[in-house]
Amino acid sequence: MKLNVVGKSVVRVDAYSKVTGSALYPQDIYLDDMVYGKTLRSERPHAKINIDVTEAEEIQGVLKVFTYKDVPKENIHGVVLKDHEVFASEKVIRIGEPIAFIVAESEKVCDEAYNKVKIEYEDLPAVFDPVEAMKEDAPKVHGESNIIFNYKLRHGDIEEGKKKCKYIVENTYYSPMVEHAFLQPEAGLAYLEEDGTLVVAVATQYPHYDREEIAINLGIPEENIKVINTAVGGAFGAREDISPQIHLALAAYTLKRPIKVIYSREESFLTHSKRHSMTMKYKTGADEDGFLQYMEAEIIGDSGAHCSWAINVLRKAGVHATGPYVIPNVKVDTYAVYTNNPFTGAMRGFGATQVPIAHEQQMDILAEKLGMDPIEFRMKNIFRLGSTTATGQVLVDSVPLDKCIEEVNEHFNFSEEAKEGAI
Amino acid sequence: MKKIGKGIGVSFYGTGYGNGFPDVSRAIIRLLPEGKIGIYCGVTEVGQGAKTSMRQIAAEVLGLGVEDIELVHENTSLMPDSGTAAATRQTYNTGNAIKIACENMRTELFKKTKEALSLNSTAGLVLENGEIILGFFPQKRISFKELAEIYKGEKILEASGEFTAQTTQMDEETGQGAPYWPYTFNACAVEVEVDTNTGIVNLLRATFAQDAGRAVNPQLLEGQMDGGFAMGLGYALFEDLNIENGKMKNNKFSKYLIPTAMDMIDIKNIIVEDPESTAPYGAKGIGEPVMIPIAPAILNAIYDAIGVRIKELPVTPEKLMKAIRESA
């Protein structure tokens, strides 16, 4: 197919505005008569709370201190399960959970009022280790059980598979929570247009979904809300869970004043999700000819205090747990578990980033035991056109993994070196 | 002592929401004054290059240059929903929706050309450089600009397109099903130098091959590969939130270390093309997969260098020195 534009390295259309600084990020926008907001966040991981905003609201220049009592409709949000409170009501379940939103004429007054909001904490037993959290007697973050989700993958007969193996290697791997580290911390503005349309301008990954959540919290129709997506300074999954949008919308809608909020880097760390930490227990076996016959894995993901995308992330981890290899006998269990840690959610790779830490080391360990080089062992076992995955899916189109490995091997010569080593 | 080793990591990655969840993208195309084309579509630019690659797909279908395409994608009141800029789904899903919408627009343009030029049918019409031309009698031609003059105001020419990705829900007891489509593949090899006295790991060289189905914009794709590599490198060697009793101690960039340009090397990036038949011009998404094989390649290279397996990330100097001591 002859193509004219697709396949060409066209200069990105937003490059010039970004390198010259003219791209408009939310903190670059100023409106007349604008007020400022600041979020008061939990300092405890698990505690009952009592909030008193009277003194803060008496400060000159403070327009209002919003708490859960001021949310007109639903005080909850969340991408899969509605388990985030817009503002914590009876208890906090993690450090950084929003409790109140201070609105004042200036940022300085916001800071002043911040220290006048009285929060009484009554600490509750907390749980920080997902394995501990799975136990029946563990403190509960939400409801009756901390186990949000268990994905079960069953393929072939693992007992039969084991019998065919010459080597089975067993190891436990751990990958920690990490931060998306996008450059532009959360910021945004909200205001009312003349016809009453509520406008929220933020950097987001999904403006239509933000609009839906704002509508639910405020109890107003979606068509009365407009979300403007400004320039986005990186996202990597962290801008999927709604963040300052609801607080801004609530303040502008209630006070009928334009409002702006800018998070500091520290608040940004506290605000958005992290990558799921995972404990990955792997057993992988190959027969004497170097063909993979068996894999068993138990993967426990720490969801922290909110579900966010945990169900989808742990499902994706389970589906990708075998790596791109044909393994006839597979048993995988993945679990998503609540704790009182920072919450975890979407991050580049979405559950499929963690599992290769385990399966790729397992492959090298098996290859070494079999006396094969890592390329030879992989080429025997990888997905090719027509292969069947552990979920029973047939790969019928575009599977150029062999080509990728050959390209890499051409520059690194893993095979050649192994041969030399053998001599 | 400094020891050198090399390692490989490979991966596959399923595109889209998956598990049978409705994964829908929509786009509306309008003929604008001056003969430009407007795409109205909720495709978010988060740095990945969507603003550019979506225009390229539209320009390809309609025989225009990228500069003739305007993209309205920042206002929920003006554009239809195209799902989230996540799950490596925008190039494949929304790219398809835009391609379909543009193909529908092409049909509309041909119909109007037939009327305007008094032709018997639309057969034989082609699009070239902003003009609709009867290929075998090129004297018969009309430009987008001329059509835009005719179809302005309330008569404006418009077409829409929608694409829904195909996946199936998985069985609850066995996990069997077709959870994602398409899958993207890659392989990365790195060479590292490990200082066994300090525990510091240095990258020496790297080769990274990424399946793209087809590269819509090779330079942007390589940019993603470089960025993904840096993110994978940080995951492997640096990044530690230091969470204790629910509190992040490393909550700013002076404490939470991510790679800088000083930590990066020139990576040999290789784009592997093998067009996917269900994708727009064969293009698969690569936004997420580009970071996945990096950390495992580094871990395998560390083992190759010093014979010690590190099973817990990140491989900080302290952790590496501890592992070396324990293995001795």
mmCIF file with all atom_site columns, C-alpha atoms in Angstrom, chain A residues 23 38 49 97 105 165 169 178 211 247-248:
data_model
loop_
_atom_site.group_PDB
_atom_site.id
_atom_site.type_symbol
_atom_site.label_atom_id
_atom_site.label_alt_id
_atom_site.label_comp_id
_atom_site.label_asym_id
_atom_site.label_entity_id
_atom_site.label_seq_id
_atom_site.pdbx_PDB_ins_code
_atom_site.Cartn_x
_atom_site.Cartn_y
_atom_site.Cartn_z
_atom_site.occupancy
_atom_site.B_iso_or_equiv
_atom_site.pdbx_formal_charge
_atom_site.auth_seq_id
_atom_site.auth_comp_id
_atom_site.auth_asym_id
_atom_site.auth_atom_id
_atom_site.pdbx_PDB_model_num
ATOM 1  C CA . ALA A 1 23  ? 0.976   25.954  25.423 1.00 0.00 ? 23  ALA A CA 1
ATOM 2  C CA . LYS A 1 38  ? -6.762  24.390  48.969 1.00 0.00 ? 38  LYS A CA 1
ATOM 3  C CA . ILE A 1 49  ? -12.693 11.912  62.288 1.00 0.00 ? 49  ILE A CA 1
ATOM 4  C CA . GLU A 1 97  ? -7.553  11.515  51.655 1.00 0.00 ? 97  GLU A CA 1
ATOM 5  C CA . GLU A 1 105 ? -9.717  35.291  48.139 1.00 0.00 ? 105 GLU A CA 1
ATOM 6  C CA . CYS A 1 165 ? 9.249   -31.193 33.406 1.00 0.00 ? 165 CYS A CA 1
ATOM 7  C CA . VAL A 1 169 ? 12.149  -23.317 39.193 1.00 0.00 ? 169 VAL A CA 1
ATOM 8  C CA . VAL A 1 178 ? 5.943   3.717   42.086 1.00 0.00 ? 178 VAL A CA 1
ATOM 9  C CA . ARG A 1 211 ? -18.070 15.225  33.312 1.00 0.00 ? 211 ARG A CA 1
ATOM 10 C CA . HIS A 1 247 ? -13.818 20.076  44.375 1.00 0.00 ? 247 HIS A CA 1
ATOM 11 C CA . LEU A 1 248 ? -13.477 22.860  41.790 1.00 0.00 ? 248 LEU A CA 1
#
